[in-house]
CSV table of C-alpha atoms and ligand atoms in Angstrom, one decimal:
chain,number,residue,atom,x,y,z
A,1,UNK,CA,0.0,0.0,0.0
A,2,UNK,CA,1.4,3.4,-0.9
A,3,UNK,CA,0.5,7.0,-0.6
A,4,UNK,CA,1.1,8.7,-4.0
A,5,UNK,CA,1.2,12.5,-4.0
A,6,UNK,CA,1.2,14.3,-7.4
A,7,UNK,CA,2.3,17.9,-7.5
A,8,UNK,CA,0.8,20.7,-9.5
A,9,UNK,CA,2.8,20.1,-12.7
A,10,UNK,CA,2.1,16.4,-12.6
A,11,UNK,CA,-1.7,17.1,-12.8
A,12,UNK,CA,-1.5,20.5,-14.6
A,13,UNK,CA,-2.8,19.4,-18.0
A,14,UNK,CA,-4.9,16.6,-19.5
A,15,UNK,CA,-1.7,14.9,-20.7
A,16,UNK,CA,-0.2,15.1,-17.3
A,17,UNK,CA,-3.3,13.8,-15.6
A,18,UNK,CA,-3.4,10.8,-18.0
A,19,UNK,CA,0.2,10.1,-17.2
A,20,UNK,CA,-0.4,10.3,-13.5
A,21,UNK,CA,-3.4,7.9,-13.8
A,22,UNK,CA,-1.2,5.4,-15.7
A,23,UNK,CA,1.3,5.6,-12.8
A,24,UNK,CA,-1.5,5.0,-10.3
A,25,UNK,CA,-2.7,2.1,-12.5
A,26,UNK,CA,0.8,0.5,-12.2
A,27,UNK,CA,0.7,0.8,-8.4
A,28,UNK,CA,-2.8,-0.7,-8.3
A,29,UNK,CA,-1.3,-4.0,-9.5
A,30,UNK,CA,0.8,-4.1,-6.3
A,31,UNK,CA,-1.8,-2.8,-3.8
A,32,UNK,CA,-4.5,-0.2,-3.4
A,33,UNK,CA,-3.0,3.3,-3.2
A,34,UNK,CA,-4.1,6.5,-1.5
A,35,UNK,CA,-3.7,9.3,-4.1
A,36,UNK,CA,-3.1,12.8,-2.8
A,37,UNK,CA,-3.2,15.7,-5.2
A,38,UNK,CA,-2.1,19.3,-5.4
A,39,UNK,CA,-4.1,21.9,-7.4
A,40,UNK,CA,-3.2,22.1,-11.1
A,41,UNK,CA,-0.1,24.2,-11.4
A,42,UNK,CA,-0.7,28.0,-11.2
A,43,UNK,CA,-4.2,27.6,-9.8
A,44,UNK,CA,-3.4,28.3,-6.1
A,45,UNK,CA,-1.5,31.4,-7.1
A,46,UNK,CA,-4.5,32.5,-9.1
A,47,UNK,CA,-6.8,31.9,-6.1
A,48,UNK,CA,-4.6,33.9,-3.9
A,49,UNK,CA,-4.9,36.8,-6.4
A,50,UNK,CA,-8.7,36.4,-6.4
A,51,UNK,CA,-8.8,36.6,-2.6
A,52,UNK,CA,-6.6,39.7,-2.6
A,53,UNK,CA,-8.7,41.3,-5.3
A,54,UNK,CA,-11.9,40.5,-3.5
A,55,UNK,CA,-10.5,41.9,-0.2
A,56,UNK,CA,-9.6,45.2,-1.7
A,57,UNK,CA,-12.9,45.8,-3.6
A,58,UNK,CA,-11.5,44.9,-7.0
A,59,UNK,CA,-14.6,42.9,-7.7
A,60,UNK,CA,-14.3,43.0,-11.5
A,61,UNK,CA,-10.7,41.7,-11.4
A,62,UNK,CA,-11.6,38.9,-9.0
A,63,UNK,CA,-14.6,37.8,-11.1
A,64,UNK,CA,-12.4,37.9,-14.3
A,65,UNK,CA,-9.8,35.7,-12.6
A,66,UNK,CA,-12.5,33.3,-11.4
A,67,UNK,CA,-13.7,33.1,-15.0
A,68,UNK,CA,-10.2,32.0,-16.0
A,69,UNK,CA,-10.2,29.3,-13.3
A,70,UNK,CA,-13.6,28.1,-14.5
A,71,UNK,CA,-12.5,27.9,-18.2
A,72,UNK,CA,-9.2,26.3,-17.3
A,73,UNK,CA,-11.0,23.4,-15.6
A,74,UNK,CA,-13.8,23.1,-18.1
A,75,UNK,CA,-11.2,22.8,-20.9
A,76,UNK,CA,-9.4,20.2,-18.8
A,77,UNK,CA,-12.6,18.2,-18.5
A,78,UNK,CA,-13.3,18.6,-22.2
A,79,UNK,CA,-9.9,17.2,-23.1
A,80,UNK,CA,-9.8,14.4,-20.6
A,81,UNK,CA,-13.3,12.9,-20.5
A,82,UNK,CA,-14.6,11.1,-23.5
A,83,UNK,CA,-18.1,9.9,-22.4
A,84,UNK,CA,-20.6,12.7,-23.1
A,85,UNK,CA,-22.8,12.0,-20.1
A,86,UNK,CA,-19.9,11.9,-17.7
A,87,UNK,CA,-18.4,15.0,-19.3
A,88,UNK,CA,-21.7,16.9,-18.8
A,89,UNK,CA,-22.0,15.7,-15.2
A,90,UNK,CA,-18.5,16.7,-14.4
A,91,UNK,CA,-18.8,20.1,-16.1
A,92,UNK,CA,-21.8,20.8,-13.9
A,93,UNK,CA,-19.9,19.9,-10.7
A,94,UNK,CA,-17.2,22.3,-11.8
A,95,UNK,CA,-19.9,24.9,-12.4
A,96,UNK,CA,-21.2,24.4,-8.9
A,97,UNK,CA,-17.7,24.8,-7.4
A,98,UNK,CA,-17.2,28.0,-9.5
A,99,UNK,CA,-20.6,29.2,-8.3
A,100,UNK,CA,-19.4,28.8,-4.7
A,101,UNK,CA,-16.2,30.6,-5.5
A,102,UNK,CA,-18.1,33.5,-7.0
A,103,UNK,CA,-20.4,33.7,-4.0
A,104,UNK,CA,-17.3,33.9,-1.7
A,105,UNK,CA,-15.9,36.7,-3.8
A,106,UNK,CA,-19.1,38.7,-3.6
A,107,UNK,CA,-19.3,38.0,0.2
A,108,UNK,CA,-15.8,39.2,0.8
A,109,UNK,CA,-16.4,42.2,-1.4
A,110,UNK,CA,-19.5,43.2,0.5
A,111,UNK,CA,-17.8,42.8,3.9
A,112,UNK,CA,-14.9,44.7,2.5
A,113,UNK,CA,-12.4,42.6,4.5
A,114,UNK,CA,-10.4,39.5,3.7
A,115,UNK,CA,-9.7,37.4,6.8
A,116,UNK,CA,-7.2,34.5,7.0
A,117,UNK,CA,-10.2,32.3,7.4
A,118,UNK,CA,-11.8,33.4,4.1
A,119,UNK,CA,-8.4,33.3,2.4
A,120,UNK,CA,-8.2,29.6,3.2
A,121,UNK,CA,-11.7,29.1,1.8
A,122,UNK,CA,-10.5,30.6,-1.5
A,123,UNK,CA,-7.3,28.6,-1.6
A,124,UNK,CA,-9.1,25.3,-1.0
A,125,UNK,CA,-10.8,25.3,-4.4
A,126,UNK,CA,-7.7,24.4,-6.4
A,127,UNK,CA,-7.4,20.9,-4.8
A,128,UNK,CA,-11.2,20.4,-4.9
A,129,UNK,CA,-11.1,21.0,-8.6
A,130,UNK,CA,-8.1,18.9,-9.4
A,131,UNK,CA,-9.2,15.9,-7.4
A,132,UNK,CA,-12.8,16.0,-8.7
A,133,UNK,CA,-11.5,15.9,-12.3
A,134,UNK,CA,-8.9,13.3,-11.6
A,135,UNK,CA,-11.3,10.9,-9.8
A,136,UNK,CA,-13.8,11.2,-12.6
A,137,UNK,CA,-11.2,10.5,-15.3
A,138,UNK,CA,-10.1,7.4,-13.3
A,139,UNK,CA,-13.7,6.2,-13.1
A,140,UNK,CA,-14.1,6.6,-16.8
A,141,UNK,CA,-11.1,4.4,-17.3
A,142,UNK,CA,-12.8,1.7,-15.2
A,143,UNK,CA,-10.8,2.1,-11.9
A,144,UNK,CA,-12.5,1.3,-8.7
A,145,UNK,CA,-12.1,4.8,-7.1
A,146,UNK,CA,-13.6,6.9,-4.3
A,147,UNK,CA,-13.2,10.7,-3.9
A,148,UNK,CA,-12.8,11.7,-0.3
A,149,UNK,CA,-13.1,15.2,1.0
A,150,UNK,CA,-9.9,15.8,2.9
A,151,UNK,CA,-11.8,18.1,5.3
A,152,UNK,CA,-13.5,15.0,6.8
A,153,UNK,CA,-10.1,13.5,7.7
A,154,UNK,CA,-7.5,16.2,8.0
A,155,UNK,CA,-8.9,17.8,11.2
A,156,UNK,CA,-6.8,20.8,12.2
A,157,UNK,CA,-6.5,23.6,14.7
A,158,UNK,CA,-7.8,27.0,13.7
A,159,UNK,CA,-4.5,28.6,12.8
A,160,UNK,CA,-5.8,29.6,9.3
A,161,UNK,CA,-3.1,29.7,6.7
A,162,UNK,CA,-0.8,27.4,8.6
A,163,UNK,CA,-3.1,25.0,10.4
A,164,UNK,CA,-1.6,21.9,12.2
A,165,UNK,CA,-3.4,18.6,12.3
A,166,UNK,CA,-4.9,17.2,15.5
A,167,UNK,CA,-3.0,13.9,15.3
A,168,UNK,CA,-5.2,11.6,17.3
A,169,UNK,CA,-8.5,12.8,15.7
A,170,UNK,CA,-7.0,12.5,12.2
A,171,UNK,CA,-5.7,9.0,12.8
A,172,UNK,CA,-9.1,7.9,14.0
A,173,UNK,CA,-10.8,9.5,10.9
A,174,UNK,CA,-8.3,7.8,8.6
A,175,UNK,CA,-9.1,4.5,10.2
A,176,UNK,CA,-12.8,5.2,9.9
A,177,UNK,CA,-13.0,6.7,6.4
A,178,UNK,CA,-10.0,5.9,4.3
A,179,UNK,CA,-8.7,2.5,5.6
A,180,UNK,CA,-11.9,0.6,5.0
A,181,UNK,CA,-12.1,1.8,1.4
A,182,UNK,CA,-8.5,0.8,0.7
A,183,UNK,CA,-9.1,-2.6,2.4
A,184,UNK,CA,-11.8,-3.4,-0.1
A,185,UNK,CA,-9.6,-2.5,-3.0
A,186,UNK,CA,-11.0,1.0,-3.7
A,187,UNK,CA,-8.3,3.5,-4.7
A,188,UNK,CA,-8.9,6.8,-2.7
A,189,UNK,CA,-8.3,10.2,-4.3
A,190,UNK,CA,-8.1,13.1,-1.9
A,191,UNK,CA,-6.8,16.7,-1.6
A,192,UNK,CA,-3.4,17.7,-0.2
A,193,UNK,CA,-3.0,21.0,1.5
A,194,UNK,CA,-6.5,21.5,2.8
A,195,UNK,CA,-8.3,20.4,6.0
A,196,UNK,CA,-10.9,21.7,8.4
A,197,UNK,CA,-11.4,22.5,12.0
A,198,UNK,CA,-13.4,20.3,14.3
A,199,UNK,CA,-16.5,22.4,13.6
A,200,UNK,CA,-16.0,22.2,9.8
A,201,UNK,CA,-14.3,25.4,8.9
A,202,UNK,CA,-11.9,25.0,5.9
A,203,UNK,CA,-8.2,25.4,6.7
A,204,UNK,CA,-5.0,25.1,4.8
A,205,UNK,CA,-1.6,23.7,6.0
A,206,UNK,CA,0.4,26.5,4.3
A,207,UNK,CA,1.7,26.9,0.8
A,208,UNK,CA,3.3,23.8,-0.6
A,209,UNK,CA,1.4,21.8,2.1
A,210,UNK,CA,0.3,18.9,0.0
A,211,UNK,CA,3.7,17.1,0.6
A,212,UNK,CA,3.0,17.4,4.3
A,213,UNK,CA,-0.5,16.0,3.8
A,214,UNK,CA,0.9,13.0,2.0
A,215,UNK,CA,3.5,12.4,4.7
A,216,UNK,CA,0.9,12.7,7.5
A,217,UNK,CA,-1.6,10.4,5.8
A,218,UNK,CA,1.2,7.9,5.1
A,219,UNK,CA,2.2,8.0,8.8
A,220,UNK,CA,-1.4,7.5,10.0
A,221,UNK,CA,-1.9,4.6,7.6
A,222,UNK,CA,1.5,3.4,8.6
A,223,UNK,CA,2.0,2.5,5.0
A,224,UNK,CA,5.1,1.0,3.4
A,225,UNK,CA,5.9,4.0,1.3
A,226,UNK,CA,5.2,7.6,0.4
A,227,UNK,CA,5.8,8.6,-3.2
A,228,UNK,CA,6.2,12.3,-4.0
A,229,UNK,CA,5.7,12.6,-7.8
A,230,UNK,CA,7.0,15.8,-9.2
A,231,UNK,CA,8.7,17.1,-12.5
A,232,UNK,CA,12.3,16.4,-11.5
A,233,UNK,CA,14.3,13.2,-11.3
A,234,UNK,CA,14.4,13.0,-7.5
A,235,UNK,CA,17.0,14.9,-5.5
A,236,UNK,CA,20.1,15.9,-7.5
A,237,UNK,CA,23.8,16.0,-6.7
A,238,UNK,CA,23.6,19.7,-7.4
A,239,UNK,CA,21.5,22.2,-9.4
A,240,UNK,CA,21.6,20.9,-13.0
A,241,UNK,CA,21.3,24.5,-14.3
A,242,UNK,CA,24.8,25.1,-12.8
A,243,UNK,CA,26.3,21.7,-13.5
A,244,UNK,CA,25.0,19.8,-16.6
A,245,UNK,CA,26.5,16.6,-15.3
A,246,UNK,CA,24.4,16.7,-12.1
A,247,UNK,CA,22.4,13.5,-11.6
A,248,UNK,CA,19.8,12.2,-9.2
A,249,UNK,CA,20.8,10.6,-5.9
A,250,UNK,CA,19.7,7.1,-5.3
A,251,UNK,CA,19.3,7.1,-1.6
A,252,UNK,CA,19.8,9.6,1.2
A,253,UNK,CA,19.1,9.8,4.9
A,254,UNK,CA,16.4,12.1,6.4
A,255,UNK,CA,19.1,14.2,8.1
A,256,UNK,CA,20.9,14.8,4.8
A,257,UNK,CA,17.6,15.7,3.2
A,258,UNK,CA,16.8,18.1,6.1
A,259,UNK,CA,20.2,19.7,5.9
A,260,UNK,CA,20.0,20.2,2.2
A,261,UNK,CA,16.5,21.7,2.3
A,262,UNK,CA,17.7,24.3,4.8
A,263,UNK,CA,20.8,25.0,2.6
A,264,UNK,CA,18.8,25.8,-0.4
A,265,UNK,CA,18.6,22.6,-2.4
A,266,UNK,CA,15.3,21.6,-4.1
A,267,UNK,CA,14.4,18.9,-1.6
A,268,UNK,CA,11.3,18.3,0.5
A,269,UNK,CA,11.1,20.7,3.4
A,270,UNK,CA,12.2,18.8,6.6
A,271,UNK,CA,9.0,19.6,8.5
A,272,UNK,CA,7.1,18.1,5.6
A,273,UNK,CA,8.7,14.7,6.0
A,274,UNK,CA,8.8,14.7,9.8
A,275,UNK,CA,5.8,12.4,10.1
A,276,UNK,CA,7.4,9.9,7.8
A,277,UNK,CA,10.7,10.1,9.8
A,278,UNK,CA,8.9,9.3,13.0
A,279,UNK,CA,7.4,6.1,11.6
A,280,UNK,CA,10.5,5.4,9.5
A,281,UNK,CA,8.5,5.2,6.3
A,282,UNK,CA,10.6,5.7,3.2
A,283,UNK,CA,9.8,8.7,1.0
A,284,UNK,CA,10.4,8.3,-2.7
A,285,UNK,CA,10.9,11.4,-4.8
A,286,UNK,CA,9.9,10.5,-8.4
A,287,UNK,CA,9.4,12.2,-11.8
A,288,UNK,CA,6.0,11.7,-13.4
A,289,UNK,CA,7.6,12.5,-16.7
A,290,UNK,CA,10.1,9.7,-16.4
A,291,UNK,CA,8.2,7.1,-14.3
A,292,UNK,CA,10.8,4.5,-14.9
A,293,UNK,CA,13.7,6.5,-13.6
A,294,UNK,CA,14.7,5.4,-10.1
A,295,UNK,CA,14.3,8.8,-8.4
A,296,UNK,CA,15.5,9.2,-4.8
A,297,UNK,CA,14.7,7.3,-1.7
A,298,UNK,CA,14.9,9.2,1.6
A,299,UNK,CA,15.1,6.8,4.5
A,300,UNK,CA,16.9,5.9,7.7
A,301,UNK,CA,16.4,2.2,7.2
A,302,UNK,CA,20.0,0.9,7.6
A,303,UNK,CA,19.2,-2.3,5.7
A,304,UNK,CA,18.1,-0.4,2.7
A,305,UNK,CA,21.0,1.9,2.9
A,306,UNK,CA,23.6,-0.9,3.1
A,307,UNK,CA,21.8,-2.6,0.3
A,308,UNK,CA,22.4,0.5,-1.7
A,309,UNK,CA,26.1,0.5,-0.9
A,310,UNK,CA,26.0,3.8,1.0
A,311,UNK,CA,29.6,4.6,0.9
A,312,UNK,CA,29.3,7.8,-1.1
A,313,UNK,CA,31.1,10.6,0.7
A,314,UNK,CA,29.4,13.8,-0.4
A,315,UNK,CA,25.7,13.4,-1.1
A,316,UNK,CA,24.9,16.8,-2.7
A,317,UNK,CA,26.1,20.3,-3.1
A,318,UNK,CA,23.5,23.0,-2.2
A,319,UNK,CA,23.6,26.5,-3.4
A,320,UNK,CA,21.8,29.6,-2.1
A,321,UNK,CA,22.2,32.7,-4.2
A,322,UNK,CA,20.9,36.2,-3.2
A,323,UNK,CA,22.7,36.2,0.1
A,324,UNK,CA,24.7,38.9,1.8
A,325,UNK,CA,27.5,38.9,4.4
A,326,UNK,CA,27.2,41.2,7.4
A,327,UNK,CA,30.4,41.7,9.3
A,328,UNK,CA,30.2,43.2,12.8
A,329,UNK,CA,33.4,44.2,14.5
A,330,UNK,CA,33.8,45.5,18.0
A,331,UNK,CA,36.7,45.8,20.4
A,332,UNK,CA,34.1,45.7,23.1
A,333,UNK,CA,33.6,42.1,22.2
A,334,UNK,CA,37.0,41.0,23.6
A,335,UNK,CA,36.6,39.0,26.8
A,336,UNK,CA,33.1,40.3,27.3
A,337,UNK,CA,30.0,38.3,27.8
A,338,UNK,CA,26.6,39.2,26.4
A,339,UNK,CA,27.8,40.5,23.0
A,340,UNK,CA,26.4,37.6,21.0
A,341,UNK,CA,23.2,37.9,22.9
A,342,UNK,CA,22.9,41.5,22.0
A,343,UNK,CA,23.8,40.8,18.4
A,344,UNK,CA,21.3,38.0,17.9
A,345,UNK,CA,18.7,40.0,19.7
A,346,UNK,CA,18.8,42.5,16.9
A,347,UNK,CA,18.1,39.8,14.3
A,348,UNK,CA,15.4,38.3,16.3
A,349,UNK,CA,13.7,41.6,16.9
A,350,UNK,CA,13.4,42.1,13.1
A,351,UNK,CA,12.5,38.4,12.5
A,352,UNK,CA,15.6,37.9,10.2
A,353,UNK,CA,17.1,34.5,10.1
A,354,UNK,CA,20.8,34.1,10.2
A,355,UNK,CA,22.1,31.3,8.0
A,356,UNK,CA,25.9,30.9,8.2
A,357,UNK,CA,28.1,32.3,11.0
A,358,UNK,CA,31.8,32.5,11.8
A,359,UNK,CA,33.4,34.4,14.6
A,360,UNK,CA,36.7,35.6,15.9
A,361,UNK,CA,37.5,37.4,19.1
A,362,UNK,CA,36.7,40.8,17.7
A,363,UNK,CA,34.3,40.2,14.9
A,364,UNK,CA,31.4,38.1,13.7
A,365,UNK,CA,30.5,37.4,10.1
A,366,UNK,CA,27.2,36.1,9.2
A,367,UNK,CA,25.0,35.6,6.2
A,368,UNK,CA,21.4,36.5,5.7
A,369,UNK,CA,19.1,36.6,2.7
A,370,UNK,CA,19.8,39.8,0.8
A,371,UNK,CA,16.1,40.8,0.8
A,372,UNK,CA,15.3,39.9,4.4
A,373,UNK,CA,16.6,43.0,6.3
A,374,UNK,CA,16.0,46.7,6.5
A,375,UNK,CA,18.1,49.8,7.1
A,376,UNK,CA,16.7,50.0,10.6
A,377,UNK,CA,18.3,46.6,11.4
A,378,UNK,CA,21.6,47.8,10.2
A,379,UNK,CA,21.3,51.0,12.3
A,380,UNK,CA,20.6,48.9,15.4
A,381,UNK,CA,23.7,46.7,14.6
A,382,UNK,CA,25.8,49.9,14.3
A,383,UNK,CA,25.0,50.7,17.9
A,384,UNK,CA,27.0,47.6,18.9
A,385,UNK,CA,29.9,47.7,16.5
A,386,UNK,CA,31.3,48.6,13.1
A,387,UNK,CA,29.2,47.1,10.3
A,388,UNK,CA,30.3,46.1,6.8
A,389,UNK,CA,27.9,44.6,4.3
A,390,UNK,CA,28.8,42.6,1.2
A,391,UNK,CA,26.0,42.0,-1.2
A,392,UNK,CA,25.6,39.5,-4.1
A,393,UNK,CA,27.2,36.5,-2.5
A,394,UNK,CA,26.1,32.9,-2.5
A,395,UNK,CA,26.4,30.1,0.1
A,396,UNK,CA,27.6,26.7,-1.1
A,397,UNK,CA,27.3,23.7,1.2
A,398,UNK,CA,28.8,20.3,0.7
A,399,UNK,CA,26.5,17.8,2.5
A,400,UNK,CA,26.9,14.1,3.4
A,401,UNK,CA,26.4,12.0,6.5
A,402,UNK,CA,29.7,10.3,5.8
A,403,UNK,CA,31.6,13.6,6.1
A,404,UNK,CA,31.5,13.1,9.8
A,405,UNK,CA,33.8,10.1,9.8
A,406,UNK,CA,36.1,11.0,6.9
A,407,UNK,CA,39.5,12.4,6.9
A,408,UNK,CA,40.9,14.7,4.2
A,409,UNK,CA,37.5,16.0,3.0
A,410,UNK,CA,38.3,19.6,3.8
A,411,UNK,CA,41.6,19.2,1.9
A,412,UNK,CA,39.7,18.0,-1.2
A,413,UNK,CA,37.2,20.8,-0.9
A,414,UNK,CA,39.7,23.5,-0.6
A,415,UNK,CA,42.0,22.2,-3.3
A,416,UNK,CA,39.0,22.0,-5.7
A,417,UNK,CA,38.4,25.7,-4.8
A,418,UNK,CA,41.9,27.0,-5.1
A,419,UNK,CA,41.0,29.5,-7.8
A,420,UNK,CA,38.0,30.8,-6.0
A,421,UNK,CA,37.9,33.7,-3.6
A,422,UNK,CA,36.3,32.3,-0.4
A,423,UNK,CA,34.6,35.1,1.6
A,424,UNK,CA,33.6,32.9,4.6
A,425,UNK,CA,34.0,29.3,5.7
A,426,UNK,CA,31.9,27.3,8.2
A,427,UNK,CA,31.5,23.7,9.2
A,428,UNK,CA,27.9,23.0,10.2
A,429,UNK,CA,27.5,22.0,13.8
A,430,UNK,CA,25.8,18.8,12.5
A,431,UNK,CA,29.2,17.9,11.1
A,432,UNK,CA,27.5,16.7,7.9
A,433,UNK,CA,28.0,19.9,6.0
A,434,UNK,CA,30.9,22.2,5.1
A,435,UNK,CA,29.8,25.6,3.9
A,436,UNK,CA,31.4,28.6,2.4
A,437,UNK,CA,30.5,31.9,0.8
A,438,UNK,CA,31.6,33.1,-2.6
A,439,UNK,CA,30.8,36.1,-4.8
A,440,UNK,CA,27.9,35.3,-7.1
A,441,UNK,CA,29.9,35.4,-10.3
A,442,UNK,CA,32.2,32.6,-9.0
A,443,UNK,CA,29.3,30.2,-8.1
A,444,UNK,CA,29.4,28.3,-11.3
A,445,UNK,CA,33.1,27.6,-11.3
A,446,UNK,CA,33.1,26.7,-7.6
A,447,UNK,CA,30.3,24.3,-7.9
A,448,UNK,CA,31.6,22.7,-11.1
A,449,UNK,CA,35.0,22.1,-9.5
A,450,UNK,CA,33.5,20.6,-6.5
A,451,UNK,CA,31.2,18.4,-8.5
A,452,UNK,CA,34.1,17.1,-10.5
A,453,UNK,CA,36.1,16.4,-7.4
A,454,UNK,CA,33.4,14.5,-5.6
A,455,UNK,CA,31.2,12.9,-8.3
A,456,UNK,CA,33.6,11.8,-11.0
A,457,UNK,CA,35.8,9.3,-9.2
A,458,UNK,CA,34.6,5.7,-9.6
A,459,UNK,CA,34.4,5.1,-5.8
A,460,UNK,CA,32.0,8.0,-5.5
A,461,UNK,CA,29.6,6.4,-7.9
A,462,UNK,CA,28.6,3.6,-5.5
A,463,UNK,CA,25.6,5.5,-4.2
A,464,UNK,CA,24.1,5.9,-7.7
A,465,UNK,CA,23.8,2.2,-8.4
A,466,UNK,CA,20.6,0.5,-7.3
A,467,UNK,CA,20.6,-3.2,-6.7
A,468,UNK,CA,18.0,-5.2,-8.6
A,469,UNK,CA,14.6,-5.3,-6.9
A,470,UNK,CA,15.2,-2.5,-4.5
A,471,UNK,CA,12.1,-0.8,-5.6
B,1,LIG,N1,-1.6,23.9,-4.1
B,1,LIG,C1,-0.9,24.3,-2.9
B,1,LIG,C2,0.1,25.3,-3.3
B,1,LIG,O1,0.3,25.6,-4.4
B,1,LIG,C3,-0.3,23.2,-2.1
B,1,LIG,C4,0.7,22.4,-2.9
B,1,LIG,O2,0.8,22.4,-4.1
B,1,LIG,O3,1.5,21.7,-2.2
B,1,LIG,O4,0.8,25.8,-2.4
B,2,MG,MG1,3.9,21.7,-4.5
């Protein structure tokens, strides 16, 4: 039994939906899956615009955008469904949903105020549309399928816009509503991202939340795998736009995935997969455009890892552009306590997160996102020391669980970077990453050199080979 989550691009067109359905069909031969869908790509953004427009009395704009949402889904139905009666029935369901969306627009327009609660109502439509169309298309193809409203299962607190599930209630609902359907061989299609409070008010888990939905549902079902289907070949050794030789990683641990996500790689957000980590359920990241490619398995299962010859040293190289270095220098710092406290207090007052840090007795260098801070923050920093700012830099992080135990890695890293001007260096406290900062124009050369160093020697290839029958 698997939870299969398809992202927006994997269900964004009639072709993509057909492809996703054929992937589900393959899985159905092995066991009955739970299918969790995102909204079709671009739709949630559009719904956010509609909500904003309705909230600031731009009624015409909101209605026009709602018209686009309607025609997008009607066209999808038209392209996807062959049977005339089914097509008409589905079109009328879409019309009903659109009618509700328009009522909501008018309601918010009349009240003249957009609350977080009504924003969640707006955003919930995308997944309701995509799952409704998907389930109908599966039915037409003869699948035994049930559409389940996630709001009957994903019961959350009332923190609209970033609601968290009430674990025990949800688990009971899953056992009561979803498990019996799966047990009798009915594939279940439901929405990611959305939920409802105990008293039935619609909530969302935050943007990108459907991966989280899939991991939660997988954990409550205690299933044997969670598959995240997207439009890339799993997690890559580095950004393929920077290094054309980049390739997908066969297997990685949850801690590597978490570290990489924080460091800017395109991986699942660590909070997303936390429910899977707790139950030790492997997460597969797969490409719906290349369903036969192996993708990446994220797991802590040592057996699976040793089966995969897990001796690769560096797992991936993450890059975060658009960063800036802030140097704070103060003689007052020497031998004095409380300085760091004062310093970080400034960042925390402004809600700015500090990424990389390195210190000496009289100065501290740290990196933050270039767009995340204001002049006021810099003024406050100036009250505790001399401040220097260096814009247009990027952090590069070399990540791998095995870095912890290996000698000579730093030597290899720095010799690969001998022609690059390193602005800052830091070894992550987790010991599984070594990070540094370079000027943006030097990112490509730095990353290419590192990739060559760590991913072209034969012994470093081991992690990319999958033994037969591992999936
Ligand atoms: N459709 C939602 C979004 O775009 C949730 C998701 O796709 O994960 O944020
Ligand atoms: Mg997504």
